[in-house]
């Protein structure tokens, strides 16, 4: 995936305006709904000693970890995703992990930045949710104003030497007709998780209770709806908390990088 | 849909060989598996007094009635679908309907042909089943060597002045992963029913018992499978038996027209 920043000047200007506000500390909330039409990205930062292996892990697991961009060690700009991005300050909130444990949730990385850090920008379901809404599909957690429910599954990721663990999925309940349409729509967006990995019976992928998500908030499911499950960008956070590298950084859930790339440009056909 | 007969000479020769055998009365069985790679078509023949309205009905109901070709009144050649087709003799078995009742099942239409008859050739799921098999998906009724199970539903078709009635669907049980892949595959084939119209709970579309299909044979469904439902080319037969025109002809179930058009050429992308 090599996204293009050939985006409308209006979209790019709005993305830049949001990043500047965040960088100046004027906004520290979730990014859902900001700079509509622009791709938002999950962030995973690792020291160079882990970076090559995480890159291989992403290559082997494109559905939970679709890579939009990878930086050179120590670099905090991401020209592939936008003009003048500063990874250290352009996300509203970060999570710093030490030995796999959450250590702090800063709004800037200036104090913890190291010259050997490599940043991985990973596609986010916000992009395909925009396409679902545009098709008149009810996306339950968006209507409720809550976080999407996410679950650890028994679906194994494709391991590397040191990285392994189960896939995390997000769930959206839908009527069958909408589920079929959602499969068509999200199949066009492999850069942001693509088609679902499962639908129907949650027990078949190791989920015991839909009303008790491992991350995010539960949503109601109506009798005429089925749960539809997509691979989730929280998978690498779950892997990291299993593998426990000495030091790593992620975005705080829902607090994403806003890019200049348009969601529309990610559609594969 | 304007299918092209730009097909490989080998495929077209095999299609023509099959039609010739059928025309000469040397074969009167089902056509499943014959001339692999070639499109097979459902047939509906109506007097000119009904033809314009049935054409409108197909336009309004492209999922159950995807039109591959329509003849001029009285013509029995279909150059759009193959060289030297004779609709009156190139299908192994027909059904003649009088006042909506099955009157006979001849192997030739020579004795009942009229100068005002218009033939409608309608896409058939054989085309997309070939693509499902090529993707390693288990198509249950093919493995069992039986007819696909079909059901009348409570999904209304879009009516015209005189034509109306419920949609008929075919059902294939699949694991969720295969169902998702099957939706992607069949979405590429709008000319042969396209994406499913439903999946999961059959009661939601008015099907009381999956083990008692209205047409075809029942198949087993495993605990880790869900039923997936496609709009079916038997819908017009069901409409005709509701509306009861004085005279009409269809193919006998499973006894289709073999065309020179390749299944591959029907893929929309």
XYZ file of C-alpha atoms in Angstrom:
538
model
C 0.000 0.000 0.000
C 1.490 3.278 -1.106
C -1.157 5.905 -0.470
C -1.014 9.053 -2.519
C -1.201 12.489 -0.959
C -2.799 13.785 -4.164
C -5.720 14.936 -2.116
C -7.957 17.964 -2.527
C -6.336 21.128 -1.117
C -9.445 21.656 1.039
C -9.148 18.204 2.674
C -5.394 18.576 3.210
C -5.822 22.044 4.706
C -8.403 20.727 7.180
C -6.144 17.798 8.131
C -3.244 20.176 8.664
C -5.406 22.539 10.722
C -6.414 19.638 13.016
C -2.827 18.435 13.412
C -1.640 21.966 14.234
C -4.301 22.379 16.940
C -3.327 19.016 18.417
C 0.409 19.828 18.179
C -0.113 23.111 20.038
C -1.937 21.276 22.834
C -5.277 22.897 22.013
C -7.043 19.544 21.501
C -6.399 16.238 23.293
C -9.610 14.293 22.638
C -10.559 11.417 20.325
C -10.189 12.105 16.612
C -13.364 10.354 15.380
C -15.273 12.753 13.146
C -12.386 15.210 12.684
C -11.232 16.111 9.147
C -13.991 14.020 7.562
C -12.788 12.336 4.376
C -9.160 12.067 5.558
C -7.511 8.760 6.454
C -6.696 8.345 10.139
C -3.970 5.932 11.212
C -3.079 3.641 14.097
C 0.449 4.160 15.435
C 3.024 1.628 16.647
C 6.507 2.823 17.545
C 9.313 0.357 18.287
C 13.078 0.578 18.737
C 15.102 -0.386 15.655
C 15.984 -3.724 17.292
C 12.324 -4.757 16.960
C 11.404 -2.826 13.850
C 12.529 -5.255 11.139
C 10.669 -8.076 12.830
C 7.502 -6.025 13.282
C 7.668 -5.080 9.592
C 7.775 -8.786 8.758
C 4.871 -9.395 11.152
C 2.806 -6.768 9.319
C 3.709 -8.325 5.973
C 2.443 -11.667 7.259
C -0.722 -10.194 8.806
C -2.059 -7.633 6.346
C -5.657 -7.820 7.602
C -5.032 -6.682 11.207
C -1.862 -4.710 10.299
C -2.264 -3.011 6.903
C 0.738 -0.699 6.675
C 0.217 2.815 5.331
C 3.779 4.025 6.020
C 7.001 3.168 7.910
C 9.585 5.781 8.904
C 13.382 5.578 8.903
C 14.851 5.137 12.439
C 14.652 8.365 14.444
C 12.643 10.254 11.803
C 9.365 11.772 12.974
C 8.111 13.113 9.652
C 5.885 10.962 7.409
C 5.854 12.656 4.004
C 3.910 9.744 2.461
C 0.902 10.618 4.631
C 0.996 14.389 4.826
C 2.868 17.632 4.751
C 4.887 18.534 7.842
C 3.630 15.664 10.060
C 5.440 15.428 13.428
C 4.738 11.987 14.880
C 5.958 13.193 18.316
C 3.187 15.775 18.750
C 0.479 15.373 16.097
C -1.573 12.714 17.893
C -3.771 13.907 20.787
C -2.706 11.140 23.187
C -0.119 8.356 23.264
C 0.517 5.260 25.306
C 4.074 4.531 26.431
C 4.686 0.853 27.205
C 7.607 -0.523 29.242
C 8.100 -4.292 29.404
C 4.620 -4.717 27.968
C 2.985 -2.654 30.727
C 1.269 0.682 30.186
C 3.637 3.259 31.759
C 2.078 6.622 30.843
C -0.373 8.399 28.544
C 1.383 11.610 27.462
C 0.091 14.136 24.910
C 3.612 14.632 23.499
C 6.547 12.295 22.913
C 9.206 15.024 23.245
C 10.337 13.653 26.618
C 10.597 9.996 25.588
C 11.766 10.255 21.970
C 14.845 8.213 21.019
C 16.980 8.298 17.889
C 16.397 4.610 17.135
C 12.582 4.688 17.079
C 10.729 3.463 13.988
C 7.077 4.472 13.474
C 4.514 2.198 11.806
C 1.323 3.828 10.570
C -1.461 1.273 10.234
C -4.830 1.634 8.479
C -7.880 2.254 10.664
C -11.521 1.241 10.290
C -12.640 4.893 10.393
C -11.959 4.929 6.625
C -14.331 2.086 5.780
C -16.929 3.217 8.322
C -17.210 6.442 6.358
C -17.998 4.337 3.258
C -20.535 2.242 5.206
C -22.345 5.362 6.427
C -22.310 6.821 2.898
C -24.164 3.649 1.817
C -26.858 4.185 4.430
C -25.656 1.362 6.685
C -26.283 1.861 10.407
C -22.931 1.632 12.210
C -24.183 0.982 15.707
C -21.331 2.355 17.876
C -21.190 5.535 15.783
C -24.913 6.091 16.290
C -24.436 5.445 20.028
C -21.343 7.694 20.187
C -19.270 4.932 21.824
C -16.079 3.046 20.972
C -16.404 0.041 18.683
C -16.478 -3.253 20.680
C -13.279 -5.282 20.201
C -12.476 -8.871 21.176
C -9.452 -11.132 21.442
C -10.137 -14.242 19.351
C -8.712 -17.717 18.917
C -7.656 -16.813 15.350
C -3.848 -17.024 15.417
C -1.751 -14.378 13.711
C 1.069 -15.548 11.429
C 4.006 -15.508 13.852
C 7.568 -14.286 13.381
C 10.445 -15.492 15.594
C 9.519 -13.310 18.554
C 6.073 -11.923 17.646
C 2.930 -13.997 17.992
C -0.513 -13.959 19.539
C -4.204 -13.948 18.706
C -5.964 -11.586 16.343
C -8.144 -8.849 17.809
C -11.370 -8.116 15.926
C -13.888 -5.293 15.969
C -17.604 -6.110 15.725
C -20.516 -4.325 14.052
C -24.039 -5.849 14.222
C -26.022 -5.603 10.980
C -29.050 -6.948 9.169
C -28.038 -9.625 6.626
C -28.666 -7.320 3.662
C -26.379 -4.671 5.151
C -23.761 -7.280 6.088
C -23.616 -8.427 2.447
C -23.275 -4.819 1.257
C -20.649 -4.129 3.951
C -18.582 -7.073 2.701
C -18.688 -5.614 -0.812
C -17.735 -2.144 0.426
C -14.919 -3.126 2.775
C -13.448 -5.532 0.193
C -12.547 -2.385 -1.745
C -10.422 -1.181 1.177
C -7.619 -3.692 1.826
C -5.478 -0.835 3.210
C -7.888 -0.468 6.137
C -8.522 -4.116 7.123
C -10.539 -5.086 4.030
C -13.343 -7.656 4.155
C -14.561 -9.149 7.456
C -12.768 -12.197 8.871
C -15.922 -13.738 10.356
C -19.666 -13.327 10.736
C -22.326 -15.106 12.742
C -21.607 -17.384 15.713
C -18.943 -15.644 17.896
C -18.033 -18.904 19.676
C -16.509 -20.197 16.426
C -13.679 -17.635 16.819
C -13.342 -18.024 20.580
C -15.530 -15.144 21.741
C -17.585 -16.267 24.741
C -19.671 -13.150 25.361
C -20.434 -10.352 22.909
C -21.675 -8.144 25.753
C -18.218 -8.208 27.364
C -15.731 -6.840 24.822
C -12.023 -6.896 25.681
C -11.657 -3.321 24.431
C -14.212 -0.582 23.666
C -17.873 -0.616 24.606
C -20.624 -3.228 24.144
C -23.487 -2.559 21.702
C -26.969 -4.066 21.473
C -27.719 -6.701 18.815
C -31.276 -7.010 17.512
C -32.907 -10.415 16.754
C -32.753 -9.743 13.001
C -29.040 -8.837 13.086
C -25.840 -10.845 12.879
C -22.470 -9.805 14.303
C -19.851 -9.050 11.631
C -16.179 -9.156 12.632
C -13.257 -7.262 11.076
C -9.543 -7.674 11.822
C -8.557 -4.825 14.122
C -5.575 -2.479 14.384
C -5.483 -3.110 18.141
C -3.963 -6.525 17.321
C -0.363 -5.190 17.488
C -1.037 -3.646 20.938
C -2.270 -7.043 22.090
C 0.812 -8.726 20.599
C 3.093 -6.190 22.311
C 1.474 -6.792 25.687
C 2.083 -10.524 25.148
C 5.675 -10.243 23.902
C 6.665 -7.405 26.273
C 9.445 -5.517 24.483
C 11.433 -3.211 26.800
C 10.008 -0.049 25.230
C 7.279 0.813 22.780
C 4.736 3.529 22.048
C 1.249 3.391 20.539
C -1.555 5.876 20.038
C -4.181 5.913 22.811
C -7.322 4.137 21.510
C -9.393 6.498 19.386
C -6.645 9.142 19.360
C -5.293 8.673 15.834
C -2.971 10.394 13.389
C -4.987 12.513 10.943
C -3.402 12.337 7.479
C -3.725 14.313 4.233
C -4.657 11.116 2.347
C -8.293 10.850 1.305
C -10.321 7.776 2.280
C -11.590 7.648 -1.299
C -8.033 7.215 -2.623
C -7.669 3.962 -0.651
C -10.390 2.158 -2.640
C -8.806 -0.581 -4.707
C -11.396 -0.388 -7.493
C -25.735 -7.126 -19.878
C -24.447 -7.702 -23.396
C -22.337 -10.835 -23.229
C -19.681 -11.255 -25.829
C -19.253 -14.425 -27.819
C -15.531 -13.669 -28.111
C -14.820 -16.998 -26.531
C -11.998 -19.439 -27.139
C -12.630 -21.606 -30.228
C -12.159 -24.702 -28.065
C -14.910 -23.669 -25.615
C -17.295 -22.672 -28.413
C -16.657 -25.937 -30.260
C -17.468 -27.943 -27.134
C -20.657 -25.907 -26.538
C -21.717 -26.463 -30.142
C -20.943 -30.189 -29.901
C -23.192 -30.486 -26.811
C -26.023 -28.516 -28.441
C -25.807 -30.678 -31.578
C -26.047 -33.910 -29.540
C -29.051 -32.517 -27.672
C -30.680 -31.264 -30.884
C -30.324 -34.703 -32.482
C -32.037 -36.293 -29.463
C -28.866 -38.126 -28.388
C -28.881 -36.521 -24.912
C -31.884 -35.528 -22.785
C -30.375 -35.285 -19.289
C -29.395 -32.395 -17.022
C -26.680 -30.076 -18.367
C -24.718 -29.515 -15.123
C -21.052 -30.206 -15.806
C -21.372 -30.136 -19.612
C -19.152 -27.755 -21.641
C -17.309 -26.589 -18.517
C -16.443 -22.896 -18.724
C -19.471 -22.017 -20.889
C -22.414 -19.990 -19.622
C -25.666 -21.942 -19.308
C -28.987 -20.087 -19.382
C -32.490 -20.352 -17.941
C -35.238 -20.086 -20.572
C -38.610 -18.349 -20.426
C -40.755 -18.192 -23.573
C -43.905 -16.066 -23.709
C -46.290 -14.907 -26.451
C -45.673 -11.383 -27.697
C -48.712 -10.169 -25.743
C -46.805 -10.863 -22.514
C -43.266 -10.236 -23.706
C -43.016 -6.476 -23.249
C -44.329 -6.746 -19.724
C -41.976 -9.613 -18.848
C -39.075 -7.565 -20.227
C -40.085 -4.758 -17.869
C -40.371 -7.279 -15.022
C -36.782 -8.434 -15.672
C -35.588 -4.835 -15.764
C -37.155 -4.288 -12.351
C -35.845 -7.557 -10.903
C -32.280 -7.946 -12.139
C -31.177 -10.215 -9.279
C -33.610 -13.101 -9.926
C -33.966 -12.301 -13.671
C -30.622 -11.139 -15.104
C -31.232 -11.066 -18.855
C -28.529 -12.435 -21.125
C -30.543 -12.118 -24.364
C -34.070 -11.557 -25.726
C -35.172 -12.691 -29.203
C -37.434 -10.987 -31.707
C -40.979 -12.540 -31.858
C -40.931 -15.908 -33.610
C -37.131 -16.051 -33.932
C -35.447 -19.145 -32.499
C -31.817 -18.177 -33.092
C -29.873 -16.309 -30.406
C -26.737 -14.973 -32.113
C -25.742 -13.007 -28.983
C -25.176 -16.281 -27.123
C -23.804 -18.610 -29.764
C -23.496 -19.707 -33.352
C -26.468 -21.497 -34.859
C -28.512 -21.862 -31.642
C -32.014 -23.275 -32.185
C -34.062 -22.530 -29.078
C -36.697 -25.081 -30.183
C -34.345 -28.078 -29.982
C -31.093 -27.163 -28.230
C -32.275 -27.694 -24.654
C -32.587 -31.317 -23.446
C -36.028 -30.871 -21.876
C -38.715 -28.182 -21.777
C -41.814 -27.492 -19.743
C -44.937 -26.337 -21.562
C -47.367 -24.428 -19.330
C -51.052 -23.808 -20.111
C -53.012 -21.485 -17.819
C -50.168 -21.701 -15.308
C -50.336 -25.516 -15.110
C -47.578 -27.827 -16.308
C -48.990 -29.413 -19.505
C -46.064 -31.448 -20.872
C -42.281 -31.946 -20.754
C -41.186 -32.358 -24.386
C -37.607 -32.653 -25.643
C -38.422 -30.491 -28.692
C -40.652 -27.478 -29.244
C -41.280 -28.198 -32.935
C -44.881 -29.225 -32.244
C -45.809 -26.251 -30.065
C -43.825 -23.405 -31.658
C -45.770 -20.253 -32.580
C -44.747 -17.264 -34.650
C -45.384 -14.813 -31.811
C -43.134 -16.419 -29.191
C -40.386 -14.355 -27.558
C -37.505 -16.132 -25.763
C -35.826 -14.719 -22.669
C -32.420 -16.176 -21.750
C -31.666 -15.602 -18.079
C -28.347 -16.030 -16.254
C -27.879 -19.192 -14.178
C -25.942 -19.871 -10.984
C -23.853 -22.569 -12.697
C -21.565 -19.708 -13.821
C -20.780 -18.439 -10.334
C -20.610 -21.943 -8.873
C -17.720 -22.628 -11.227
C -15.949 -19.578 -9.723
C -16.748 -20.756 -6.156
C -15.273 -24.199 -6.875
C -12.196 -22.602 -8.467
C -11.695 -20.769 -5.143
C -11.771 -24.015 -3.194
C -15.219 -23.410 -1.718
C -17.271 -26.540 -1.018
C -20.554 -26.243 -2.932
C -22.589 -28.808 -1.036
C -25.176 -29.896 -3.639
C -22.459 -30.269 -6.283
C -20.436 -32.502 -3.958
C -23.620 -34.507 -3.258
C -24.557 -34.623 -6.948
C -28.058 -33.278 -6.232
C -30.078 -30.233 -7.326
C -29.531 -27.016 -5.368
C -32.274 -26.484 -2.728
C -34.618 -23.610 -3.657
C -37.269 -21.851 -1.578
C -40.131 -19.426 -2.095
C -39.554 -16.442 0.217
C -41.529 -13.491 1.549
C -39.228 -11.114 -0.394
C -41.557 -9.426 -2.909
C -40.428 -8.900 -6.484
C -40.939 -5.460 -8.020
C -44.318 -5.900 -9.732
C -45.514 -4.781 -13.149
C -49.230 -4.376 -13.979
C -49.883 -8.104 -14.356
C -46.694 -9.754 -13.045
C -46.010 -10.105 -9.352
C -45.097 -12.646 -6.709
C -42.409 -13.664 -4.255
C -38.718 -14.149 -5.034
C -37.368 -17.702 -5.164
C -33.876 -18.197 -3.717
C -31.281 -20.944 -3.894
C -29.326 -21.877 -0.753
C -25.744 -22.986 -0.210
C -24.478 -23.688 3.345
C -20.943 -22.425 4.055
C -18.483 -21.656 6.808
C -18.391 -17.899 7.551
C -14.979 -17.476 5.918
C -16.233 -19.099 2.717
C -19.480 -17.107 2.832
C -17.483 -13.869 2.938
C -15.328 -15.025 0.009
C -18.439 -16.194 -1.870
C -19.976 -12.724 -1.501
C -16.838 -11.201 -3.007
C -16.811 -13.702 -5.873
C -20.490 -13.553 -6.790
C -20.517 -9.725 -6.577
C -18.358 -9.871 -9.707
C -21.141 -11.709 -11.574
C -24.249 -9.487 -11.683
C -25.272 -11.217 -14.946
C -25.796 -14.484 -13.047
C -27.654 -13.270 -9.907
C -24.699 -11.422 -8.316
C -24.259 -11.178 -4.542
C -26.511 -13.088 -2.127
C -29.803 -11.516 -1.040
C -29.689 -12.970 2.484
C -27.634 -15.049 4.886
C -28.268 -16.516 8.327
C -31.740 -16.919 9.857
C -34.060 -18.322 7.127
C -37.202 -17.260 9.046
C -36.328 -13.609 8.347
C -37.147 -14.183 4.653
C -40.141 -16.418 5.289
C -38.515 -19.842 5.017
C -39.925 -22.120 7.705
C -37.874 -25.264 7.119
C -34.543 -25.539 5.327
C -34.902 -29.325 5.120
C -38.058 -28.933 3.000
C -37.108 -26.929 -0.105
C -39.881 -25.928 -2.530
C -37.708 -27.011 -5.480
C -34.556 -29.164 -5.688
C -33.146 -31.349 -2.941
C -32.327 -30.646 0.724
C -28.689 -30.558 1.886
C -27.164 -30.978 5.334
C -25.950 -27.909 7.262
C -23.116 -28.327 9.767
C -23.081 -26.490 13.142
C -20.228 -24.215 11.972
C -22.033 -23.254 8.757
C -24.575 -20.594 7.852
C -27.078 -20.760 5.002
C -26.374 -18.255 2.212
C -29.230 -17.338 -0.146
C -29.020 -16.143 -3.757
C -31.846 -14.856 -5.961
C -32.848 -17.707 -8.262
C -33.770 -18.005 -11.928
C -36.738 -20.186 -10.951
C -38.466 -16.968 -9.790
C -40.106 -16.347 -13.204
C -41.508 -19.911 -13.232
C -43.023 -19.219 -9.823
C -44.443 -15.898 -11.084
C -45.919 -17.611 -14.149
C -47.631 -20.259 -12.042
C -49.119 -17.418 -9.978
C -50.181 -15.226 -12.890
C -51.265 -18.109 -15.172
C -50.812 -16.818 -18.727
C -52.626 -18.913 -21.340
C -49.391 -20.319 -22.774
C -45.717 -20.275 -21.850
C -42.639 -22.450 -22.058
C -39.635 -22.796 -19.757
C -36.643 -25.120 -19.592
C -37.072 -28.132 -17.303
C -35.108 -27.506 -14.077
C -31.431 -28.318 -14.611
C -31.887 -28.724 -18.374
C -30.373 -25.442 -19.568
C -29.254 -23.817 -22.798
C -25.482 -24.238 -23.247
C -24.025 -21.079 -24.814
C -20.734 -20.145 -26.485
C -20.180 -17.353 -23.938
C -17.461 -18.012 -21.347
C -18.268 -17.725 -17.647
C -15.054 -15.707 -17.262
C -16.334 -13.036 -19.670
C -19.292 -12.313 -17.358
C -17.069 -11.039 -14.515
C -17.658 -7.324 -14.061
C -14.109 -6.630 -12.800
